XYZ file of C-alpha atoms in Angstrom:
639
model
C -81.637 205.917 49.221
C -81.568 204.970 52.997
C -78.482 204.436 54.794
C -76.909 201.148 53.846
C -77.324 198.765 56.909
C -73.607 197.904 56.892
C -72.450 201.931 57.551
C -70.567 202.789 60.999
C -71.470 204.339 63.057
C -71.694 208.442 63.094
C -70.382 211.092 65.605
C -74.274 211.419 66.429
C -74.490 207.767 66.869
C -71.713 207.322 68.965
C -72.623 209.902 71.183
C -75.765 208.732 71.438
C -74.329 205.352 72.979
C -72.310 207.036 75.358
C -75.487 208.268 76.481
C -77.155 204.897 76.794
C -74.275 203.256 78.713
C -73.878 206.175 81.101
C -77.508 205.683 81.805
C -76.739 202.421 83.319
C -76.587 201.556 86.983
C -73.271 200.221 87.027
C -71.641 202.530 84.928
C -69.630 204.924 87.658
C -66.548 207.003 87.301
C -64.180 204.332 87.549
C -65.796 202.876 84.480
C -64.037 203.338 81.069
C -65.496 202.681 77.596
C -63.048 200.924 75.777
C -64.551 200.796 72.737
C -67.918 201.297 70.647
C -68.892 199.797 67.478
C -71.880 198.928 64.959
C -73.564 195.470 65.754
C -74.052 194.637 62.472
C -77.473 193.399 61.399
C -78.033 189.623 60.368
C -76.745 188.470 56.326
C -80.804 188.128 55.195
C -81.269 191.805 55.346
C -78.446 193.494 54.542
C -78.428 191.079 51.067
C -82.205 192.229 50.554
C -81.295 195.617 51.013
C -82.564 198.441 49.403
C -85.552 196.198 48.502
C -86.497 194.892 51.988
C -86.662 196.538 55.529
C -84.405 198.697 56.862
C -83.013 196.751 60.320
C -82.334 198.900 63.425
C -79.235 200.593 63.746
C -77.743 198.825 66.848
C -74.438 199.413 68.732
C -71.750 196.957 70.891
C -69.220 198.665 73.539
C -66.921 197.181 75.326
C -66.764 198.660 78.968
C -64.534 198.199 81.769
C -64.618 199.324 85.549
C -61.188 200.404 87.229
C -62.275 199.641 90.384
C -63.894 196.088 90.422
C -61.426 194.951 87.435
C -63.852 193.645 85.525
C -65.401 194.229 81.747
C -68.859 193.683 80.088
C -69.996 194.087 76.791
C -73.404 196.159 76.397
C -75.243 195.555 73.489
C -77.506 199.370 72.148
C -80.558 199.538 70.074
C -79.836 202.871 68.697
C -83.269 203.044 66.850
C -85.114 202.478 69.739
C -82.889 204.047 72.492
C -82.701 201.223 74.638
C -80.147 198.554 76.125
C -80.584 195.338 74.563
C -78.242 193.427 76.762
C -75.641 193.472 80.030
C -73.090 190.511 79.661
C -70.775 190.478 82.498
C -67.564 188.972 80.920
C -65.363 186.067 82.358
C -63.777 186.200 85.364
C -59.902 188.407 85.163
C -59.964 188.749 81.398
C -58.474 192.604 80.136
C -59.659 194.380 77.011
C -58.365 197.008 74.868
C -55.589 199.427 76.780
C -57.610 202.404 75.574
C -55.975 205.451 74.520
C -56.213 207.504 77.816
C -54.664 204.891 79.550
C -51.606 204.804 77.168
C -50.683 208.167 78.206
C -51.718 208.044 81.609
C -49.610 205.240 81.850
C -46.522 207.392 80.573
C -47.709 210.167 83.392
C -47.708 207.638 85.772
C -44.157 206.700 85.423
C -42.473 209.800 84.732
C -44.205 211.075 87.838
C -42.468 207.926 89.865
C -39.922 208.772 92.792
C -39.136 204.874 92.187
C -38.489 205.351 88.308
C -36.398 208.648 88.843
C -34.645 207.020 91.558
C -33.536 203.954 89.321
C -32.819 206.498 86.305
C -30.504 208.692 88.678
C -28.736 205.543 89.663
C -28.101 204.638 86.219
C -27.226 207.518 84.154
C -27.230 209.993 86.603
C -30.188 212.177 85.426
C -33.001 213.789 87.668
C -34.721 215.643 84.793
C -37.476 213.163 83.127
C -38.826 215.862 80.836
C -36.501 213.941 78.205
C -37.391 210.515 78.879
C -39.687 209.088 76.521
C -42.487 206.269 77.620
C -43.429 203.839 75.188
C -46.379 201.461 76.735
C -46.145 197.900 76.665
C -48.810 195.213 77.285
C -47.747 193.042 79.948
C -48.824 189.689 78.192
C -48.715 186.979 80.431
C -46.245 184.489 81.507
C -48.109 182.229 84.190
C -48.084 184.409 87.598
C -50.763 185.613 89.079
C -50.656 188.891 89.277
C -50.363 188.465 85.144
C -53.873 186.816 85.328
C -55.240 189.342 88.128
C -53.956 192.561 87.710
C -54.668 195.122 84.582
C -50.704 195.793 83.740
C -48.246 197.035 81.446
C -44.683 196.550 81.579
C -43.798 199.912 79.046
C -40.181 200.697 77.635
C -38.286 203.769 77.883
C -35.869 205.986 75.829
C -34.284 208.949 76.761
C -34.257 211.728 74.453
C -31.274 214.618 73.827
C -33.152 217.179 73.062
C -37.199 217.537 72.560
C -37.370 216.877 69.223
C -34.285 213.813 69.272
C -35.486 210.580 67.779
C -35.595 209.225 71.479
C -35.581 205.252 70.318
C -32.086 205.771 69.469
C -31.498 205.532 72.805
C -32.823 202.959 74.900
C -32.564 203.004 78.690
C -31.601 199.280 78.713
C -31.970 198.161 82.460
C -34.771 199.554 83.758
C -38.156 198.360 83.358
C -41.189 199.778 84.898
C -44.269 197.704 86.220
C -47.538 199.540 85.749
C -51.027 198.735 87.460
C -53.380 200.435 85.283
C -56.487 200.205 87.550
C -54.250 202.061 90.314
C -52.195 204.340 87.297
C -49.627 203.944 89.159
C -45.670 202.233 88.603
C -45.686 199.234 91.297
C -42.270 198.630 91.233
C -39.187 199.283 88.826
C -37.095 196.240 87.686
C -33.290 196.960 87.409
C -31.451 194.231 85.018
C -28.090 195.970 85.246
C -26.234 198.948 83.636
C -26.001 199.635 79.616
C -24.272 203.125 78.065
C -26.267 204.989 76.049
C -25.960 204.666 72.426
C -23.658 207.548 71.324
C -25.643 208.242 67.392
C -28.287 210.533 67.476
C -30.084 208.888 64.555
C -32.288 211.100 63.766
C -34.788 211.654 60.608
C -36.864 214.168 60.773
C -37.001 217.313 58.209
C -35.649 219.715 61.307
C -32.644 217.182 61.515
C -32.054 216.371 57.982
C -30.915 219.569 56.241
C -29.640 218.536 53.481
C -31.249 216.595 51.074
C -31.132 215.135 47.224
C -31.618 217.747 45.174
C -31.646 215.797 41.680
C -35.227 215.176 42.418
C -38.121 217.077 39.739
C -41.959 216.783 40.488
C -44.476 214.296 39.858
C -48.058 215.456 39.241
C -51.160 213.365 39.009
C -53.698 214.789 37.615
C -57.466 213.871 36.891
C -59.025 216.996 35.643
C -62.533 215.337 35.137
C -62.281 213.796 38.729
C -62.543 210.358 39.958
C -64.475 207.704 38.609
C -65.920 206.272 41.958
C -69.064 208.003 43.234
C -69.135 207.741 47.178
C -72.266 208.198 49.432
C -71.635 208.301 52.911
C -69.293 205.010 53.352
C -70.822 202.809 50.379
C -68.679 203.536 47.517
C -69.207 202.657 43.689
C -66.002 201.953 41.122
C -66.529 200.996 37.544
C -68.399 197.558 38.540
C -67.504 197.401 42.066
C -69.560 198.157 44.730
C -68.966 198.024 48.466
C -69.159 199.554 52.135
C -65.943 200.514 53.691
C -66.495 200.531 57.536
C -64.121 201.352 60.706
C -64.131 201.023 64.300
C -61.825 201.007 67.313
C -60.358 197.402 67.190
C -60.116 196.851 63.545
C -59.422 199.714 62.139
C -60.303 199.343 57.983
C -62.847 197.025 57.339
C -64.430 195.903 53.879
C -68.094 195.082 53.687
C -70.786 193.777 50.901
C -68.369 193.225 48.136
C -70.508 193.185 45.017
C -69.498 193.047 41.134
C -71.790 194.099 38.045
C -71.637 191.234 35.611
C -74.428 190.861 32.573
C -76.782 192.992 34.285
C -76.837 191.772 38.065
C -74.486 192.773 40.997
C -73.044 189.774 41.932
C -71.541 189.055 45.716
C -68.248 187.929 46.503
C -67.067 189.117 49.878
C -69.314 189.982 52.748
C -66.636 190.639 55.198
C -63.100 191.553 55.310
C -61.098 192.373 57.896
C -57.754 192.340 60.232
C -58.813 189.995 63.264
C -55.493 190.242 65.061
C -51.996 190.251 64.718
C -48.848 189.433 66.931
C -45.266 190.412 66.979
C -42.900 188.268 68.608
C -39.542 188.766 69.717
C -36.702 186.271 69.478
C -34.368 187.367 72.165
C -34.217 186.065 75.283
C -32.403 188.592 77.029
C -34.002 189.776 80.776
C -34.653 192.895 78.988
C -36.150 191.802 76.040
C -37.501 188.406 76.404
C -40.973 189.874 77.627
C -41.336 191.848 74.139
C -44.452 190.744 72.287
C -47.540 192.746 71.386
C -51.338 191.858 69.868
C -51.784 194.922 68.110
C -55.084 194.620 67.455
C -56.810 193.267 70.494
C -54.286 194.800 73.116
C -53.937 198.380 71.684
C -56.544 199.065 68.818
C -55.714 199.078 65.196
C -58.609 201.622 64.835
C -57.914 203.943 67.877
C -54.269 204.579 66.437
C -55.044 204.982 63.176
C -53.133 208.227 61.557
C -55.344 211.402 60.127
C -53.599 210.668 56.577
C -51.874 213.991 54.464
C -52.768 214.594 51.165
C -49.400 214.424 49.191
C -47.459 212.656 51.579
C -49.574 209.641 52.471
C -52.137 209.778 49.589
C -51.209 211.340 46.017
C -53.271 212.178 43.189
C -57.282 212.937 43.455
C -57.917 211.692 47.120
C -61.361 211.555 48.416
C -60.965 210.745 52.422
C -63.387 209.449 55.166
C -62.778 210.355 58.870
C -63.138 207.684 61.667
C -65.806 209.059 64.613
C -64.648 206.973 67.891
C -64.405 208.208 71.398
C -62.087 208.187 74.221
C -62.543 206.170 77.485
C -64.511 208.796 79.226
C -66.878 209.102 75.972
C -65.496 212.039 74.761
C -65.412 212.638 71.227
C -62.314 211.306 69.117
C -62.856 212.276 65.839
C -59.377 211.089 63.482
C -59.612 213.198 60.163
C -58.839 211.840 57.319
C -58.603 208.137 58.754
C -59.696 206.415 55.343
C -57.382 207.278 52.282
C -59.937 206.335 48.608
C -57.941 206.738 45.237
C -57.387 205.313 41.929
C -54.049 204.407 40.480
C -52.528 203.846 36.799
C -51.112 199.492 37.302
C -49.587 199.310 34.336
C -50.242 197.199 31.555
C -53.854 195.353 31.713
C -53.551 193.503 28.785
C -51.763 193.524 25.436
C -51.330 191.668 22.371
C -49.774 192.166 19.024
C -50.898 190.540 15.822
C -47.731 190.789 13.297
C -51.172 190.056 10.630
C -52.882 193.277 11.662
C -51.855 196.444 10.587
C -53.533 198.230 13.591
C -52.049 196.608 16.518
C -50.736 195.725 19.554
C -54.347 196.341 21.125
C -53.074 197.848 24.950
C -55.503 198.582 28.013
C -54.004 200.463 31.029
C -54.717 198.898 34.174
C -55.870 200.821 37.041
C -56.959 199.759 40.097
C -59.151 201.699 43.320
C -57.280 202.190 46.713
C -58.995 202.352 49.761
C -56.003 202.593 53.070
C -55.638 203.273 56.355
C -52.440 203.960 58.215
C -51.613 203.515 62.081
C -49.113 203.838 64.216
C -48.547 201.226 67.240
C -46.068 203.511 69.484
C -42.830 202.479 67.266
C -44.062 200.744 64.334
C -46.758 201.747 61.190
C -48.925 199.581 59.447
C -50.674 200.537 56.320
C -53.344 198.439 55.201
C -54.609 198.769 51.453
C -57.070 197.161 49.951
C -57.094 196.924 46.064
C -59.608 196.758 43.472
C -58.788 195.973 39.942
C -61.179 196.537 37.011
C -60.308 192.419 36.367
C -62.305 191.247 39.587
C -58.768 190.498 41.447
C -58.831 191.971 45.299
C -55.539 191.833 46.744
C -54.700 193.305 50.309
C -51.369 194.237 51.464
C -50.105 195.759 55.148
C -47.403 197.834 54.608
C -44.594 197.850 57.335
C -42.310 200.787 58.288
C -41.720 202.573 61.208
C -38.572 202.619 63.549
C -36.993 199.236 65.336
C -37.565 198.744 68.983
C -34.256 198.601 70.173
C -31.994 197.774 72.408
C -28.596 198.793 74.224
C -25.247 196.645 73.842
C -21.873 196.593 75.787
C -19.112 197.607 74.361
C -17.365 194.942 72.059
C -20.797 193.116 72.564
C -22.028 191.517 69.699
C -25.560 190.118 70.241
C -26.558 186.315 69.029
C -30.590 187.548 68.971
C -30.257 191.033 67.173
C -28.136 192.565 64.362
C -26.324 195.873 65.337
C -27.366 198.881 63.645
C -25.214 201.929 65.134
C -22.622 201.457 67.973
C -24.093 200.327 71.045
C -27.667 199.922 69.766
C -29.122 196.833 68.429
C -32.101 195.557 67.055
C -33.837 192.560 68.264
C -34.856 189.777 65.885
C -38.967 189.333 65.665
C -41.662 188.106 63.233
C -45.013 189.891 62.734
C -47.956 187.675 61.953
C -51.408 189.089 60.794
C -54.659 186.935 60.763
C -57.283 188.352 58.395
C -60.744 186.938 58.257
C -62.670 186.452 55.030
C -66.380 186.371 55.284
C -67.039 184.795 51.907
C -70.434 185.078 49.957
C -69.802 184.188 45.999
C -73.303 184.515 44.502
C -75.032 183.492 47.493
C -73.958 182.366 51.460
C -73.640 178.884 51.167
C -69.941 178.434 49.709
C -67.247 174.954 49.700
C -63.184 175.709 50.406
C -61.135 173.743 48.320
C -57.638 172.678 48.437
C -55.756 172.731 45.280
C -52.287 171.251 44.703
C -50.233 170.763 41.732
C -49.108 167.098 41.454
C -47.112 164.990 38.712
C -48.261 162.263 37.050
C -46.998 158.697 37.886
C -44.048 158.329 35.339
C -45.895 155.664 33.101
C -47.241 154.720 30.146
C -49.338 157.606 29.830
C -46.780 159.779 30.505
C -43.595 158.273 28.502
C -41.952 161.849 28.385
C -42.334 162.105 31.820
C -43.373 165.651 32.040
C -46.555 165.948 32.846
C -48.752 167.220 36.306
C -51.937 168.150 36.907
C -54.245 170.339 39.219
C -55.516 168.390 42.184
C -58.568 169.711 44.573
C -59.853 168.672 47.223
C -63.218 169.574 48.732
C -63.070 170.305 52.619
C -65.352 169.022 54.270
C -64.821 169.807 58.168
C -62.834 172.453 59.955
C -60.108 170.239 61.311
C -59.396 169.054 57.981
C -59.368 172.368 56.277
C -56.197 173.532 59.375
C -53.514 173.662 56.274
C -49.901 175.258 55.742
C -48.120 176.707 52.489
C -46.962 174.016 50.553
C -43.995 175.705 47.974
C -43.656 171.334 46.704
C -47.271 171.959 45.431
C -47.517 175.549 44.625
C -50.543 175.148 47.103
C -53.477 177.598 46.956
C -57.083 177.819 48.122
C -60.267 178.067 45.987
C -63.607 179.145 47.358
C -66.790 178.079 45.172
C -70.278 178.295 44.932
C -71.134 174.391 44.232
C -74.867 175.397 43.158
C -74.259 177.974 40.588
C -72.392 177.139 37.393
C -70.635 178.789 35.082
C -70.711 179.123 31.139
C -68.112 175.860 31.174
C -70.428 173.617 33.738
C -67.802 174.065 36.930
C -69.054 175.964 39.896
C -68.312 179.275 39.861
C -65.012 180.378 42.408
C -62.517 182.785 43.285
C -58.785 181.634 43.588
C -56.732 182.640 47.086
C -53.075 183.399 46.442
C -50.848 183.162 49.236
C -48.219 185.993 49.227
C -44.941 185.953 51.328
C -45.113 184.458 54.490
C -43.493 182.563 57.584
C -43.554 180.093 59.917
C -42.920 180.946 63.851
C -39.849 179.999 65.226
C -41.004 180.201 69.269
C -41.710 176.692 70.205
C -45.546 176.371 70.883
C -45.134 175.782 74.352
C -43.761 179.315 74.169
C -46.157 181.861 76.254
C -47.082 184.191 73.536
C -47.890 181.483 71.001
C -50.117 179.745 73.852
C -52.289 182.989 73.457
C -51.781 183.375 69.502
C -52.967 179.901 68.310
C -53.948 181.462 65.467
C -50.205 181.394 64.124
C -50.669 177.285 64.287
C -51.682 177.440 60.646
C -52.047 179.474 57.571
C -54.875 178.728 56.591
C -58.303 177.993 58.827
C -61.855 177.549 57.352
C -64.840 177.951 59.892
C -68.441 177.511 60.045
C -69.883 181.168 60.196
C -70.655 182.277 63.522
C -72.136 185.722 64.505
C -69.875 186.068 67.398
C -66.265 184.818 66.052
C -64.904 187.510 64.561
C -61.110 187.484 66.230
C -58.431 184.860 65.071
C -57.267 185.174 69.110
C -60.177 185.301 71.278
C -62.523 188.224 72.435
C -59.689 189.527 74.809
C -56.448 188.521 73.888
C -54.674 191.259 76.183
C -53.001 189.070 79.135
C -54.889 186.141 78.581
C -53.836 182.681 79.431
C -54.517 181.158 75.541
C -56.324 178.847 74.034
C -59.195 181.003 72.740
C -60.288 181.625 69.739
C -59.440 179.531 66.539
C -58.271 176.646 68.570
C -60.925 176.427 70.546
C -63.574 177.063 67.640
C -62.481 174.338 65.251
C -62.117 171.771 68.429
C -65.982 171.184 67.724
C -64.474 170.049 63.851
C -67.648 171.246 62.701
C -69.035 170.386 58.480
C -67.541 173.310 56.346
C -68.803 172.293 52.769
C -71.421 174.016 51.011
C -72.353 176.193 54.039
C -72.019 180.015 55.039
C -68.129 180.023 56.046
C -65.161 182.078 57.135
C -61.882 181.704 55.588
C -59.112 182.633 57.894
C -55.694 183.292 56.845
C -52.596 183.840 58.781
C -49.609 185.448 57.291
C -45.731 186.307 58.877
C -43.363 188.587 57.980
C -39.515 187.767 59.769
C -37.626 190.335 60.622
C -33.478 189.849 60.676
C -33.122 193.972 60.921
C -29.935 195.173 59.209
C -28.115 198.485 59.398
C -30.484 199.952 56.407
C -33.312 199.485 58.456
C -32.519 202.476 60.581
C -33.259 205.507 61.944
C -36.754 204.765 60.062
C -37.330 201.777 58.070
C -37.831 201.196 54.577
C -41.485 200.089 53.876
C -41.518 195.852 53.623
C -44.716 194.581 52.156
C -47.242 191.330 52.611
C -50.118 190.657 51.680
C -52.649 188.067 49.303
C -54.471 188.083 46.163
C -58.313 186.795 45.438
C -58.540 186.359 41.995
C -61.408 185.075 39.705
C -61.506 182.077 38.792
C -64.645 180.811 36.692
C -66.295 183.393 38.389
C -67.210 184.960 34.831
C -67.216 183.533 31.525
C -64.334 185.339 30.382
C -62.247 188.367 31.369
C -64.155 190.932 32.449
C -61.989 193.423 32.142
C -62.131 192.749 28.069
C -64.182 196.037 27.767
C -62.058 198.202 29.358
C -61.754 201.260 26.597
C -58.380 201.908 25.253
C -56.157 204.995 26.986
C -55.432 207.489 24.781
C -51.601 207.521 23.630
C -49.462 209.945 24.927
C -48.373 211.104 20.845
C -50.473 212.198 18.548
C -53.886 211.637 19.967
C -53.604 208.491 18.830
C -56.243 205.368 20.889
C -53.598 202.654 22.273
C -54.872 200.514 19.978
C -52.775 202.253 17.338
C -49.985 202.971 19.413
């Protein structure tokens, strides 16, 4: 069987791109490639496929020149080996920091006489083979050197011995300016003098000699193997069937999300994804009131993702995929190991017990398949896991953990914006908000959003015992209407449905969106970062389907002025119902840090659910064979 169309791209095809986009005339050696990724072919083919043509494998990179500040995006016909298109892009916008620039960046300072100067002043050390350089997008607060320049503003820690935790130990008052298209530290802002933090707060197994010992092992074992076949990327799981993809921005995407049912594969979800995310600070300290960071668009989810351990970040029968990217100069980057596929027991599927019946309760297991990534964003992981359950639910979940970016206190200080977590350190207070995009497709592209709220009845004659409510949806019909928040009064949730294809009870057939935790922003929306993250304006956001929106915050979110993106899509208010469309949902995790959250935090975890609903006729997880009971080879049917 060919390649499906919805694969990304090899080592071999990625280096073949390089080769294109060197070829070009204005590619010179101040010109970087920030990123490369599959153009994915158009919906009518990839649904058709095996059965109809195979479409050209075609490529996107994002380039950008040093020298003349500027970016363009160069569209690749792989198949062919020619350059589709050139398009310049608007005037002072910045993509991607690309991974050679984050630690040129931390060259560039430690090599500063201006930096070593300020850090001699302060604490009275010359040596900056300790200090550690964390790189920080600049964002952009309204000057113009924000909207001209390529710039970071990074943080920096000083370490007390190699292998210290080095965030333990902020150097407070001094922040560097970085101009990336010169690589070089254009001035150093001084905000004062803070001690060090005394605790080493350290965590690592070299530091940390003694540990539980009260702990025994626990093996997983699946002595026939797995039961998902994968070829290449497109993966097969009981009756799911799909394409797990990854690039540079993303990081973990899900593609062509079919379900066996009666004979036919069924689609649900073309597309999922992690458009963008934001994490806000809420101090508004010199020091710390410039913290805020698009992890996504500004730094790559995809470029930092981790080359995953079996045992330690996986456990049980782990099948991986590696990630084939390259660096800015089109070298190779190959991540091993960047895609972690597994199955896990969930517990109890279903169970009943007839007292009537002699052999009962009937008991399934549940289990469900785990595809994850992991990456780290200088201080902070992310896992994101997507699960399959044999039921048809899909639920995704980002896992958070990581160490604090913190901050250095006075003594007797006690900050208003931060908790203290050690004497003399603090943690600010910040929110992380995550915008995934849901391409759907149930049983065909053209699909309605509907709102559904749980309402009670007028207390009246037909309902004398005054207890009664009911289900109440709502069809959207344009994308300004569908702009929605959580609504905890109506238990408010989201259900996407085909309108022309019915089910066995005459309804059109759907799939129910569960909102998990989330959060609303407390920055007023005048505030500078939320100017440039509309997307946290609402929870929800249902679009027409457009080729080239595919990022909750704009095309290049890194130091732009706002408004792009979301905002500016749904400002057209175009129709939504029964039409190919995108369902966007945002989703915020606050973050009061406490003591316990330090020197590395305990994972927190947020996330959604997609579950059937009149999708099938009835559960269709109801033939699901019984696990075999743990005593006396007994089926858990007789258990």
């Amino acid at each position: 069987m060919p390649t499906h169309p919805l694969e990304p791209l090899s080592a071999n095809e990625i280096q073949a791109s390089v080769g294109l986009l060197r070829a070009q005339p204005t590619f010179t050696a101040t010109t970087r490639i920030i990123s490369i990724m599959l153009k994915e072919p158009r919906k009518a083919p990839v649904y058709a496929w095996p059965h109809g043509g195979i479409p050209d494998r075609e490529a996107i990179a994002v380039l950008f020149d040093n020298a003349a500040n500027a970016a363009s995006t160069v569209t690749l016909n792989l198949t062919s080996g020619a350059t589709v298109t050139v398009d310049p892009a608007p005037a002072d916008v910045q993509p991607t920091l690309s991974i050679d620039e984050q630690v040129e960046c931390e060259q560039a300072v430690l090599a500063s006489e201006e930096f070593k100067a300020a850090l001699e002043k302060h604490y009275g050390v010359t040596d900056t083979s300790l200090v550690m350089v964390d790189i920080w997008s600049a964002g952009n607060y309204g000057s113009e050197e924000d909207r001209t320049r390529r710039l970071t503003r990074p943080l920096c820690f000083l370490r007390s011995d190699p292998k210290d935790n080095g965030y333990a130990r902020p150097i407070e008052g001094i922040r560097p300016v970085v101009d990336l298209n010169l690589m070089q530290v254009i001035r150093v802002e001084e905000y004062g003098k803070w001690p060090l933090p005394p605790n080493p707060s350290n965590y690592s197994t070299e530091k940390i000699t003694q540990h539980r010992s009260d702990i025994k092992p626990l093996i997983i074992t699946q002595p026939d193997g797995p039961s998902f076949s994968l070829k290449g990327n497109k993966i097969a799981w009981q009756k799911w069937d799909f394409v797990i993809g990854f690039n540079a921005r993303e990081g973990l995407t899900i593609h062509h999300v079919r379900y066996a049912d009666k004979g036919k594969m069924r689609p649900i979800l073309y597309r999922g994804s992690l458009t963008e995310m934001v994490v806000p600070y809420g101090d508004p300290r010199p020091t710390q009131v410039r913290k805020n960071a698009f992890d996504v668009g500004e730094y790559g989810m995809g470029i930092c993702a981790n080359s995953l351990q079996l045992g330690c970040d996986c456990l049980g029968h782990i099948e991986y995929l590696d990630a084939h990217l390259c660096d800015s100069r089109g070298r190779k980057l190959a991540i091993p190991n960047a895609i972690c596929i597994h199955e896990e027991d969930y517990g109890i599927l279903r169970k009943h017990t007839d007292r009537r019946l002699p052999d009962t309760p009937e008991v399934r297991r549940s289990r469900r398949l785990v595809v994850s990534s992991i990456s780290t964003v200088e201080n902070y992981e992310y896992g994101f896991f997507w699960y399959f359950y044999q039921d048809g639910n899909i639920q995704f979940e980002i896992k958070l953990t990581g160490i604090l970016s913190l901050g250095a206190v006075h003594e007797g200080e006690r900050p208003k914006h931060g908790a203290m977590v050690a004497p003399l350190l603090y943690a600010p207070n910040h929110q992380h908000f995550f915008n995934v995009r849901l391409d759907m497709g149930l049983d065909g592209i053209n699909n309605t959003v509907q709102q559904l709220d749980v309402v009670a009845d007028p207390i009246n004659e037909s309902n004398p015992y005054e207890n009664a409510f009911h289900l109440q949806a709502t069809d959207l019909q344009t994308e300004k209407q569908a702009m929605s928040h959580l609504s905890l009064e109506t238990g408010r949730a989201w259900k996407i449905v085909n309108p022309s294809v019915q089910n066995a009870t005459g309804e059109p057939v759907g799939y129910k969106f569960f909102p998990g935790d989330n959060a609303f922003p407390f920055a007023s929306p005048d505030a500078w970062w939320r100017k440039r993250a509309g997307f946290v304006n609402h929870h929800v956001w249902v679009t027409s389907y457009r080729e080239d929106e595919k990022y909750a915050a704009g095309d290049y979110p890194n130091q732009s002025c706002g408004g792009e993106g979301l905002p500016k899509w749904t400002a057209a208010d175009r129709p939504i119902a029964n039409t190919d469309i995108v369902f966007w949902y945002t989703f915020g995790h606050t973050h009061i840090p406490r003591p316990e959250d330090c020197p590395v935090m305990p994972t927190a975890y947020i996330g959604f659910l997609l579950k059937p609903n009149g999708f099938f006729d009835e559960n269709p997880a109801n033939d699901v064979p019984p696990s075999q009971a743990a005593e006396k080879h007994k089926a858990c049917h007789h258990c």
